CSV table of C-alpha atoms and ligand atoms in Angstrom, one decimal:
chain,number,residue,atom,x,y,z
D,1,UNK,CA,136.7,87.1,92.0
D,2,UNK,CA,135.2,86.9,95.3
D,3,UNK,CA,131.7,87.0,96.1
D,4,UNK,CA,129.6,89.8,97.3
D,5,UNK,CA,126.7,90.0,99.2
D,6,UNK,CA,124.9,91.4,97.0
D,7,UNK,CA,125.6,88.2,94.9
D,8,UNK,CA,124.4,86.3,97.3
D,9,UNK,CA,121.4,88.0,98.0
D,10,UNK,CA,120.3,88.0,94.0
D,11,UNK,CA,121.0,84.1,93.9
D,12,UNK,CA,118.7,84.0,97.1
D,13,UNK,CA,116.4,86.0,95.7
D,14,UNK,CA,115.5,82.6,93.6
D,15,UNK,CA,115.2,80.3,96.7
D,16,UNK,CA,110.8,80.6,97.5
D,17,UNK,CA,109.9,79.6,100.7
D,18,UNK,CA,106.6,78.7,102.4
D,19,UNK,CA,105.4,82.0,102.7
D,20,UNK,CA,105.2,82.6,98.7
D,21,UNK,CA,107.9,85.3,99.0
D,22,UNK,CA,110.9,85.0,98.1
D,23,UNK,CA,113.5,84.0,101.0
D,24,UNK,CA,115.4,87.9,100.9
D,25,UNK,CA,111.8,89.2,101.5
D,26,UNK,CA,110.6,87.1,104.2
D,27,UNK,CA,112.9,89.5,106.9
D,28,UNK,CA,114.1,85.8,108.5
D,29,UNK,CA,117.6,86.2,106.9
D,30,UNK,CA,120.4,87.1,109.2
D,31,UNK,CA,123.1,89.5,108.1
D,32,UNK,CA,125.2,87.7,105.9
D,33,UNK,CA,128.8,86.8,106.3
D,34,UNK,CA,131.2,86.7,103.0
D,35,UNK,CA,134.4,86.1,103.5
D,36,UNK,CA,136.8,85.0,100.9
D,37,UNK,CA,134.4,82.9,99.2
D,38,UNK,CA,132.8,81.5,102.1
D,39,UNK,CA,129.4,82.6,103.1
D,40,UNK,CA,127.2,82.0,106.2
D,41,UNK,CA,124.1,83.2,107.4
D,42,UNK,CA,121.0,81.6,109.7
D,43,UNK,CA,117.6,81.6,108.8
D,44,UNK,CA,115.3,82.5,111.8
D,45,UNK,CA,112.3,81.0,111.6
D,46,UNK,CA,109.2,80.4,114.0
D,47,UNK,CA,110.1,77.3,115.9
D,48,UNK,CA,106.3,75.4,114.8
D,49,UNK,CA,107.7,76.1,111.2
D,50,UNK,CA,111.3,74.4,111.5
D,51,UNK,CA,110.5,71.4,109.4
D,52,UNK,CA,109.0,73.5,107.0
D,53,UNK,CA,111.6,75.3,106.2
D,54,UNK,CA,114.5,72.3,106.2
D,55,UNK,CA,113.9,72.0,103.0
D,56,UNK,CA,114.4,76.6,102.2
D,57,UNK,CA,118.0,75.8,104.0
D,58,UNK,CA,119.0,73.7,101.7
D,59,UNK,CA,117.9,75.1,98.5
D,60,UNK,CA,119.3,78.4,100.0
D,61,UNK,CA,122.9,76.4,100.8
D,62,UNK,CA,122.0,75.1,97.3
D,63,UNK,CA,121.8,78.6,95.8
D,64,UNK,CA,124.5,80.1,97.1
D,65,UNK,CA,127.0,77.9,96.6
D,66,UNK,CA,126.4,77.7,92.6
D,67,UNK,CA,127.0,81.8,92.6
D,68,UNK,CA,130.1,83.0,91.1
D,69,UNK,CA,133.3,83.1,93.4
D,70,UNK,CA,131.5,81.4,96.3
D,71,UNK,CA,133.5,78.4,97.4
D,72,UNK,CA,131.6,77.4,100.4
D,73,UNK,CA,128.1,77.5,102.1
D,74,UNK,CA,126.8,77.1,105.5
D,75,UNK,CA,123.1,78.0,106.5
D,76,UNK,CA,121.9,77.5,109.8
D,77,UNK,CA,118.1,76.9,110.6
D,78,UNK,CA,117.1,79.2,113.6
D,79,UNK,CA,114.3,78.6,115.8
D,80,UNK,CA,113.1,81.5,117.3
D,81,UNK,CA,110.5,81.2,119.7
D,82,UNK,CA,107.2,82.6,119.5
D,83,UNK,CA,106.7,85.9,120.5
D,84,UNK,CA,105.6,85.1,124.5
D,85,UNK,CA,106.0,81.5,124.4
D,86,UNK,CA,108.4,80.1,127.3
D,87,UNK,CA,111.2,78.4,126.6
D,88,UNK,CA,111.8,74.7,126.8
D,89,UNK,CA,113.5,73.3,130.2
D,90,UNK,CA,115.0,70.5,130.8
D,91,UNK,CA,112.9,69.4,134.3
D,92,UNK,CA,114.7,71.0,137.0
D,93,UNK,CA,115.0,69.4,140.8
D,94,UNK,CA,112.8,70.6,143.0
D,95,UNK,CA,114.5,72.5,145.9
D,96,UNK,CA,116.2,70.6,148.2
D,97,UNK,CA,114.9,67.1,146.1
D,98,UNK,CA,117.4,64.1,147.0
D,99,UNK,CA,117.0,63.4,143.1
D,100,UNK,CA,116.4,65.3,140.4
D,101,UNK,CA,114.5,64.0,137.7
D,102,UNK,CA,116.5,63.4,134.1
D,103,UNK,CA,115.9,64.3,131.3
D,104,UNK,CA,116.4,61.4,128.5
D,105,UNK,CA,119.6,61.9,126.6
D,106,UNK,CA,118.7,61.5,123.0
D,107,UNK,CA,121.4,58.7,122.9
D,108,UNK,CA,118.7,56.7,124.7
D,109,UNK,CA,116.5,57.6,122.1
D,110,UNK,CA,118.7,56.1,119.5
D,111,UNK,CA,120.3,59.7,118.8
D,112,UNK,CA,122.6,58.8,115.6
D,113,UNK,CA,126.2,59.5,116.6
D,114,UNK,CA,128.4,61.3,113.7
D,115,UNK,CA,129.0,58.5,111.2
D,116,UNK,CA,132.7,57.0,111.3
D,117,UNK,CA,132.6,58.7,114.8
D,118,UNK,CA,133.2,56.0,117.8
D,119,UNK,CA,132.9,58.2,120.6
D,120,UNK,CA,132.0,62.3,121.4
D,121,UNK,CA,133.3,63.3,124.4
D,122,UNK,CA,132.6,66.9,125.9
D,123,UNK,CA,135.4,69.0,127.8
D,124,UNK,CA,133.6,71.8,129.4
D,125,UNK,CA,133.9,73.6,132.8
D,126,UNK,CA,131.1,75.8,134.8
D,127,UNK,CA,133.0,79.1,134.5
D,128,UNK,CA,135.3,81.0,131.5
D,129,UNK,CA,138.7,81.3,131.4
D,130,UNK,CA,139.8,77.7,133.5
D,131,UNK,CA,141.7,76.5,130.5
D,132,UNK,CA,139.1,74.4,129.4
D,133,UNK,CA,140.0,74.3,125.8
D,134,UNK,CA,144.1,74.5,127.1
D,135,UNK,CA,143.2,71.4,128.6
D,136,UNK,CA,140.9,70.0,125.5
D,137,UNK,CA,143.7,70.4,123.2
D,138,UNK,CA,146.0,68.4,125.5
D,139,UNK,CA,144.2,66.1,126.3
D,140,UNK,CA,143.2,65.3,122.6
D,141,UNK,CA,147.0,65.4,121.5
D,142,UNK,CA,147.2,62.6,124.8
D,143,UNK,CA,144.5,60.6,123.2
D,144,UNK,CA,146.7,60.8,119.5
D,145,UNK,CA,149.6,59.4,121.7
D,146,UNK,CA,147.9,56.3,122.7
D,147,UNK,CA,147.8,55.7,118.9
D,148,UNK,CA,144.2,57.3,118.3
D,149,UNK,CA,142.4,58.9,115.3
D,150,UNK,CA,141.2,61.9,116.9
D,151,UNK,CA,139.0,64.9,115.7
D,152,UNK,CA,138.3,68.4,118.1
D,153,UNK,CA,135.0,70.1,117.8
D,154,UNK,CA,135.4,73.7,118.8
D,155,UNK,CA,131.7,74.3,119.7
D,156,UNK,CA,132.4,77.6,121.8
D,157,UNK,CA,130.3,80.0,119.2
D,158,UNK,CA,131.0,82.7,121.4
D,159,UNK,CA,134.5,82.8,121.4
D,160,UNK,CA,136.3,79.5,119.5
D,161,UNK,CA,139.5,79.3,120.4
D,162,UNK,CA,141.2,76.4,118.5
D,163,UNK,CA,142.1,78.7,115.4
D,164,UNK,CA,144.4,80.3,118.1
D,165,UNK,CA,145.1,77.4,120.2
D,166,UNK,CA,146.2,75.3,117.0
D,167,UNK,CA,147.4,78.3,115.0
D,168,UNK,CA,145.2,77.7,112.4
D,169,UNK,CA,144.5,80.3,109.6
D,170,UNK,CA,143.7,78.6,106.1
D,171,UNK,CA,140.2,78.0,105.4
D,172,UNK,CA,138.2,74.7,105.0
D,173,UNK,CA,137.5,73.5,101.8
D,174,UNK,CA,134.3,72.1,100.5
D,175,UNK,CA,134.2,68.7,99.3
D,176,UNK,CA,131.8,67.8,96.1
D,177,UNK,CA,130.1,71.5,97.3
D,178,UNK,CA,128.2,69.6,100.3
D,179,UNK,CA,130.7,69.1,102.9
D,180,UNK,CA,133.2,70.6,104.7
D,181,UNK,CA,137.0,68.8,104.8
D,182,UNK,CA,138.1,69.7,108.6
D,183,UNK,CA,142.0,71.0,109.3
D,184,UNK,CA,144.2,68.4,110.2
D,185,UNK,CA,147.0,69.7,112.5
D,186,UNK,CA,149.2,67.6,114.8
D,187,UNK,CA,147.4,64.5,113.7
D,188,UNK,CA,144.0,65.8,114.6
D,189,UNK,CA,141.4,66.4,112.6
D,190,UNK,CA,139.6,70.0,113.5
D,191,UNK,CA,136.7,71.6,112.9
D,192,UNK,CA,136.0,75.2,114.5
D,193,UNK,CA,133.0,78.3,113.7
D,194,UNK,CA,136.3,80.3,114.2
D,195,UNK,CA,137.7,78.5,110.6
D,196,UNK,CA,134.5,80.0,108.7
D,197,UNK,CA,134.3,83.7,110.2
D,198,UNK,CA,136.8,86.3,110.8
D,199,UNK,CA,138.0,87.3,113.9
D,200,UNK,CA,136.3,91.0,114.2
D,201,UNK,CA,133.1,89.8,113.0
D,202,UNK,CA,130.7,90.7,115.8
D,203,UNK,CA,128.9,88.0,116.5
D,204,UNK,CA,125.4,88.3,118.4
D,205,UNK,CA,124.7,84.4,118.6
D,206,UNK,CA,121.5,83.2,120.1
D,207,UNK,CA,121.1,80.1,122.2
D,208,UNK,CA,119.0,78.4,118.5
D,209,UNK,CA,121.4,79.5,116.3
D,210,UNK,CA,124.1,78.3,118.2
D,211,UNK,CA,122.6,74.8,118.1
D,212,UNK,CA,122.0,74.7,114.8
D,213,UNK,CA,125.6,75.6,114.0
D,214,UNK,CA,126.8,73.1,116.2
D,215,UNK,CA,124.7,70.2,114.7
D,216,UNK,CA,125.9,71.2,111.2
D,217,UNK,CA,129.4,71.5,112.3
D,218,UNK,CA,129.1,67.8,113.6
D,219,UNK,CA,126.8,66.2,110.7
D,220,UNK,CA,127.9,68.3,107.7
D,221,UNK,CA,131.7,68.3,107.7
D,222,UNK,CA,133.8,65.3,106.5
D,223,UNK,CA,135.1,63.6,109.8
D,224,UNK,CA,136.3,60.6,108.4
D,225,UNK,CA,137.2,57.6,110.8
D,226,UNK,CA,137.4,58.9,114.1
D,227,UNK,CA,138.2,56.9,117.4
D,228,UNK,CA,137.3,59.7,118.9
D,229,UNK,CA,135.8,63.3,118.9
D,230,UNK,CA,136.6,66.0,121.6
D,231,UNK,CA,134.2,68.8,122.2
D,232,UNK,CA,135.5,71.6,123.3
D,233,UNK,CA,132.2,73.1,125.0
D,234,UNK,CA,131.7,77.1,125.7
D,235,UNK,CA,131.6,77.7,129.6
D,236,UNK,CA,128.5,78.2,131.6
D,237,UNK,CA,126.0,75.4,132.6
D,238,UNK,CA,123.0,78.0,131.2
D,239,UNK,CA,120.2,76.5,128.6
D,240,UNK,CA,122.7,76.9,125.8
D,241,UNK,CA,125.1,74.6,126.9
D,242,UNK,CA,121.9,72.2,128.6
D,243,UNK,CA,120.9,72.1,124.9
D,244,UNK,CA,124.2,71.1,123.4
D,245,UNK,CA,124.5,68.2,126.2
D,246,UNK,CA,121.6,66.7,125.3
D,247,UNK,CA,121.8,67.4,121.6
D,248,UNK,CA,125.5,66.3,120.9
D,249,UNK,CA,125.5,62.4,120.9
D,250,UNK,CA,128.3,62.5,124.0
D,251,UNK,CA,129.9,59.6,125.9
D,252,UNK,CA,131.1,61.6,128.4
D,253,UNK,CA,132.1,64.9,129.8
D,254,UNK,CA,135.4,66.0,131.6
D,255,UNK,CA,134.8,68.8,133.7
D,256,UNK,CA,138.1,70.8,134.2
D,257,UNK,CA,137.7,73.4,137.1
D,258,UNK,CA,140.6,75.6,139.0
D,259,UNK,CA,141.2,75.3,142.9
D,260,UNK,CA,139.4,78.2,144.3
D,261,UNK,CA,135.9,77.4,146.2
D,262,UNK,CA,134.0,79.3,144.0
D,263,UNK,CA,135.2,77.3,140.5
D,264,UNK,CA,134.4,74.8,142.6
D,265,UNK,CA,131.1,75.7,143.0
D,266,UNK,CA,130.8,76.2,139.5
D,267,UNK,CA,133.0,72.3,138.6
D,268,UNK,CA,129.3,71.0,140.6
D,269,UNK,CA,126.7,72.8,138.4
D,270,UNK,CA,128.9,71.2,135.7
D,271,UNK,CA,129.1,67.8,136.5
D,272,UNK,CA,124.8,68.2,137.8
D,273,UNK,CA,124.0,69.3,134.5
D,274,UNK,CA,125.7,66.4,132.9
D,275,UNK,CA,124.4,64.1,134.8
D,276,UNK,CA,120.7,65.7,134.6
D,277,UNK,CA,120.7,64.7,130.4
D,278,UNK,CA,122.6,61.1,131.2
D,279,UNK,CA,126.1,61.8,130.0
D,280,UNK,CA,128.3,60.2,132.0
D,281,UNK,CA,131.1,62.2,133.8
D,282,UNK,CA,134.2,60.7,132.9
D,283,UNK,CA,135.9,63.0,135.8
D,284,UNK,CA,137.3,66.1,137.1
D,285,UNK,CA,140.3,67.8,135.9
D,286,UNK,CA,142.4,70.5,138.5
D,287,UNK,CA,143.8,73.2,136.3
D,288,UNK,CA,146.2,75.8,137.2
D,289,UNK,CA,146.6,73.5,140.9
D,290,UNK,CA,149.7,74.7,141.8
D,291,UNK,CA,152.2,77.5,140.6
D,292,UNK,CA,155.2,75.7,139.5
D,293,UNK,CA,158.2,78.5,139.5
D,294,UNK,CA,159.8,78.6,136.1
D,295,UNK,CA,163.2,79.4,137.5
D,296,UNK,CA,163.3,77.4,140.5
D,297,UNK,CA,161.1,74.9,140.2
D,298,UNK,CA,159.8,75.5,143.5
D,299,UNK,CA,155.9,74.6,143.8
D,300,UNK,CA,153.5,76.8,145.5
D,301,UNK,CA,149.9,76.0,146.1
D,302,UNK,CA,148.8,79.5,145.6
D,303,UNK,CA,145.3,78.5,145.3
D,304,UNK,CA,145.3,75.8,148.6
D,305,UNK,CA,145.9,72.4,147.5
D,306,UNK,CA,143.5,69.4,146.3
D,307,UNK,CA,140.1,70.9,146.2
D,308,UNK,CA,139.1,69.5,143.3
D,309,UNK,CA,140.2,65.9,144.5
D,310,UNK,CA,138.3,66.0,147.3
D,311,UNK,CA,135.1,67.6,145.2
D,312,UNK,CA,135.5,64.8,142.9
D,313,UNK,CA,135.7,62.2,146.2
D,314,UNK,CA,132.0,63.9,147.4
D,315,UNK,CA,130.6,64.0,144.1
D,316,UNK,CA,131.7,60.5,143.1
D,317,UNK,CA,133.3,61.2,140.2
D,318,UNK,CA,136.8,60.1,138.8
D,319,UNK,CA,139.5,62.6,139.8
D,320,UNK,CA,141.4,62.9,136.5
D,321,UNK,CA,144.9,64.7,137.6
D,322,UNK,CA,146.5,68.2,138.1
D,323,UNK,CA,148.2,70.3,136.1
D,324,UNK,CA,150.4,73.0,137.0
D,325,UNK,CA,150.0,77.1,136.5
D,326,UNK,CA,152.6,77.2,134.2
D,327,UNK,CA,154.3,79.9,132.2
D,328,UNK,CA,155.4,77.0,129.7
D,329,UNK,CA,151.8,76.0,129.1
D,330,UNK,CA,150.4,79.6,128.8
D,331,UNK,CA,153.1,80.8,126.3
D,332,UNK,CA,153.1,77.7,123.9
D,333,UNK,CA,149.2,77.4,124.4
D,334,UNK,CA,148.6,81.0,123.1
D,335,UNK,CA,150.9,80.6,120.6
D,336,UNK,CA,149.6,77.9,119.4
D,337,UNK,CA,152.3,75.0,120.3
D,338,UNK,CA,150.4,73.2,122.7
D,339,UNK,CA,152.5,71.5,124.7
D,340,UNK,CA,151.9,67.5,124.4
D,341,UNK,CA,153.0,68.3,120.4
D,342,UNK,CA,155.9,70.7,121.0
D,343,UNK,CA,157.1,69.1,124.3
D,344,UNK,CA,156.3,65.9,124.7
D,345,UNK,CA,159.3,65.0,127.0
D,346,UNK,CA,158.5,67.4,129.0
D,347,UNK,CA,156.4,67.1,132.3
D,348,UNK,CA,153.4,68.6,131.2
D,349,UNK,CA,153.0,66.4,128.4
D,350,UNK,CA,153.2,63.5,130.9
D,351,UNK,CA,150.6,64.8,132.6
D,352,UNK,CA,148.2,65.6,130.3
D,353,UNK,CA,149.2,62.0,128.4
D,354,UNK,CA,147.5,60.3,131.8
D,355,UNK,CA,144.6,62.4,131.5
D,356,UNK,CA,143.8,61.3,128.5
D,357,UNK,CA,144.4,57.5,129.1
D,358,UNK,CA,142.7,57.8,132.5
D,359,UNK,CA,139.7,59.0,130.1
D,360,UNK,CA,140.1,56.1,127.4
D,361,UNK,CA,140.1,53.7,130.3
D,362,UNK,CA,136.4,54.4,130.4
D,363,UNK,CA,135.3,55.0,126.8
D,364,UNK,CA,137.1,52.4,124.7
D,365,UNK,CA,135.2,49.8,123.1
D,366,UNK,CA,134.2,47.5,125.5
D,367,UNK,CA,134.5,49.5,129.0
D,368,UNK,CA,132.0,49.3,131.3
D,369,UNK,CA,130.6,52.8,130.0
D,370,UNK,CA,127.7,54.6,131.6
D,371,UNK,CA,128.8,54.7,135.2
D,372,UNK,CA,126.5,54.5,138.3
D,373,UNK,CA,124.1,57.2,139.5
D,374,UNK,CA,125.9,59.7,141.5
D,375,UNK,CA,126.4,59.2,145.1
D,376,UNK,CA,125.2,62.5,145.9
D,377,UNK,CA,122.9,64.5,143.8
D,378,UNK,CA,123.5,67.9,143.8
D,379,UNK,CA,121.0,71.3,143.0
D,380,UNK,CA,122.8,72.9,140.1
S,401,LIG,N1,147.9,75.2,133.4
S,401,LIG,C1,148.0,76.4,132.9
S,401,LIG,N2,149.1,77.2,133.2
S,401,LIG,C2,149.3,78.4,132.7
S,401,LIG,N3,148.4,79.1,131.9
S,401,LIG,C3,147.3,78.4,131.6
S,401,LIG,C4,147.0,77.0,132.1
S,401,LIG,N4,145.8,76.6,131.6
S,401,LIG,C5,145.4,77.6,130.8
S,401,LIG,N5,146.2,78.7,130.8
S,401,LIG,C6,146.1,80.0,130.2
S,401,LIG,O1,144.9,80.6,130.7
S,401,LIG,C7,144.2,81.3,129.7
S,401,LIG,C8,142.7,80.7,129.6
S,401,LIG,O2,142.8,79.4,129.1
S,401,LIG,P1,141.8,78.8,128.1
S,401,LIG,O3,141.5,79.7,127.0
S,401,LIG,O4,142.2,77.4,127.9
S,401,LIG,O5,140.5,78.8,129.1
S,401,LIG,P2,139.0,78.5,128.8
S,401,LIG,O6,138.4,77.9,130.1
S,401,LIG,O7,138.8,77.7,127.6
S,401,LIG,O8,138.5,80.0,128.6
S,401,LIG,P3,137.0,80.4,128.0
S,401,LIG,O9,136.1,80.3,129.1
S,401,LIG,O10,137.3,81.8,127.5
S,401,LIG,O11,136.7,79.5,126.8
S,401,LIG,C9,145.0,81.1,128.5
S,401,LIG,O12,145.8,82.3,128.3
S,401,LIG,C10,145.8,79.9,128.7
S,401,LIG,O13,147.1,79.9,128.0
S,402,LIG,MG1,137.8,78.2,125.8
């Protein structure tokens, strides 16, 4: 029989906590999510108190996963701010400075990477709806065709779209009750928020709790050998996602923006922020460049052509390629057939295929890695 809340509240009811009260008591519980035998919830605790506490989120991961019908467990650790206190910044450039000051990456502070893990590298765009994860899924299946072990990270809380993307519905299992076994699909090994909670669940994340999520995702599930790991980031360049740059041990980012100016403007803020915590920015991908007629073939450049070429040329980035607005690409990414699996003759694949060695150039063991400063530095 499946597990209730109410079970899971009288097994936490066990779990004490530095206050002296037990953990159901202490009010830093979030509501908790039960479905079919896996449960998650975040503890929100005063962000002095995190370490303190470490130790509560286990015993409560502990706890919950020993009560009848649970299968599964995952707590995250939330710290909330004090009441008044302001939030941490990564230093900002003064206005109109020529360099903006960086803030160390905590790869330079010996960050551990994921074990078995080679490299993390980021796919994330300034504004929604570009097909960034369209393009992360691509480009990962590109990276399985030049005969690598890859694993996606879906680490868009918000709104995780690999369950769709991939068509994946079955839940993770738990290995020896401690970790997580990812979904393999296509050859790639997944892990996605979206695997653990159901589609209607309201979700009111806040920038902590994402984080913590997103380091448990990456350090509690069961990667296995990896060449490498694609992060399919949420959109936005806002703390959240300053956070998860510098907390994610990446090698990279690739930055996928549309044609208009004002993506454009958005592509910038991107690459800036990337470059602001040290990861390197492995290029710039054009999405939805052109509109490639599905019954004549004809190609129009509804949007003007090669902005994000040129953008690339001023920011001194790599330009990483185009890819067409294609019905073909909407209607098999949405349905879950991306189109480097289901048609990889096709044109599209061929594209996306150089993408991803174009990206592999600069990560693979032994490449020059961490590229130059940027040529021009740019006020996010
Ligand atoms: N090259 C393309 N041609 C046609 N349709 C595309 C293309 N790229 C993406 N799409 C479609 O555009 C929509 C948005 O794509 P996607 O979900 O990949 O964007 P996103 O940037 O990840 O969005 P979000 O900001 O919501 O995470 C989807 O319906 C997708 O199928
Ligand atoms: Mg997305």
């Amino acid at each position: 029989m499946a597990a209730s809340k109410e079970q899971v509240l009288a097994a936490l009811a066990m779990v004490g906590t530095p206050d002296g009260r037990p953990l159901p008591d202490t009010g830093a519980l979030s509501d908790i999510v039960v479905s079919d035998g896996k449960v998650f919830f975040s503890i929100s605790v005063d962000a002095a108190a995190v370490k303190a506490w470490e130790p509560v989120r286990k015993a409560a991961e502990e706890a919950v996963r020993t009560a009848p019908g649970v299968q599964s467990a995952m707590v995250a650790l939330t710290a909330e701010r004090a009441a008044g206190a302001a939030a941490p910044r990564a230093p900002q450039p003064a206005a109109g400075a020529r360099s903006a000051p960086r803030a160390a990456h905590p790869a330079d502070q010996g960050q551990p990477g994921v074990p078995g893990v080679e490299a993390v590298i980021a796919v994330a765009s300034g504004k929604g709806g570009v097909g960034k994860s369209t393009t992360a899924v691509n480009l990962a299946l590109g990276l399985r065709d030049l005969g690598l072990k890859v694993g996606m990270l879906d680490a868009d809380i918000y709104g995780p779209s690999l369950p769709k993307l991939l068509a994946i519905t079955e839940k993770p299992q738990t290995i020896g009750g401690t970790k997580l076994k990812p979904i393999e699909r296509y050859g790639l090994t997944v892990m996605s928020i979206g695997f653990l909670i159901d589609e209607d669940t309201p979700m009111i994340w806040r920038g902590p709790m994402v984080m913590s999520a997103i380091t448990q995702m990456l350090r509690e599930v069961e990667w296995g050998k990896l060449d490498i790991m694609v992060v399919d980031m949420p959109p936005g360049t806002g703390d959240a996602q300053l956070t998860m740059a510098q907390q994610v041990p990446l090698k990279g980012a690739v930055i996928v923006s549309t044609p208009q100016d004002l993506a454009l403007i958005d592509a910038r803020r991107g690459v800036a922020m990337f470059k602001r915590v040290n990861v390197p920015v492995l290029g710039l991908v054009e999405n939805m460049s052109y509109f490639l007629c599905p019954h004549c073939g004809e190609r129009s450049d509804i949007f003007g052509y090669g902005g994000a070429h040129k953008e690339a040329d001023r920011l001194g980035v790599p330009f990483l390629g185009e890819v067409p607005l294609h019905m073909t690409i909407r209607e098999k990414s949405d349905s879950g057939l991306p189109v480097v699996a289901t048609e990889p003759d096709g044109p599209h694949a061929k594209i996306y295929r150089d993408i991803a060695a174009k990206v592999w150039e600069q990560i693979k063991p032994g490449a020059a890695g961490g590229r130059t400063a940027p040529k021009i530095v740019i006020e996010a």
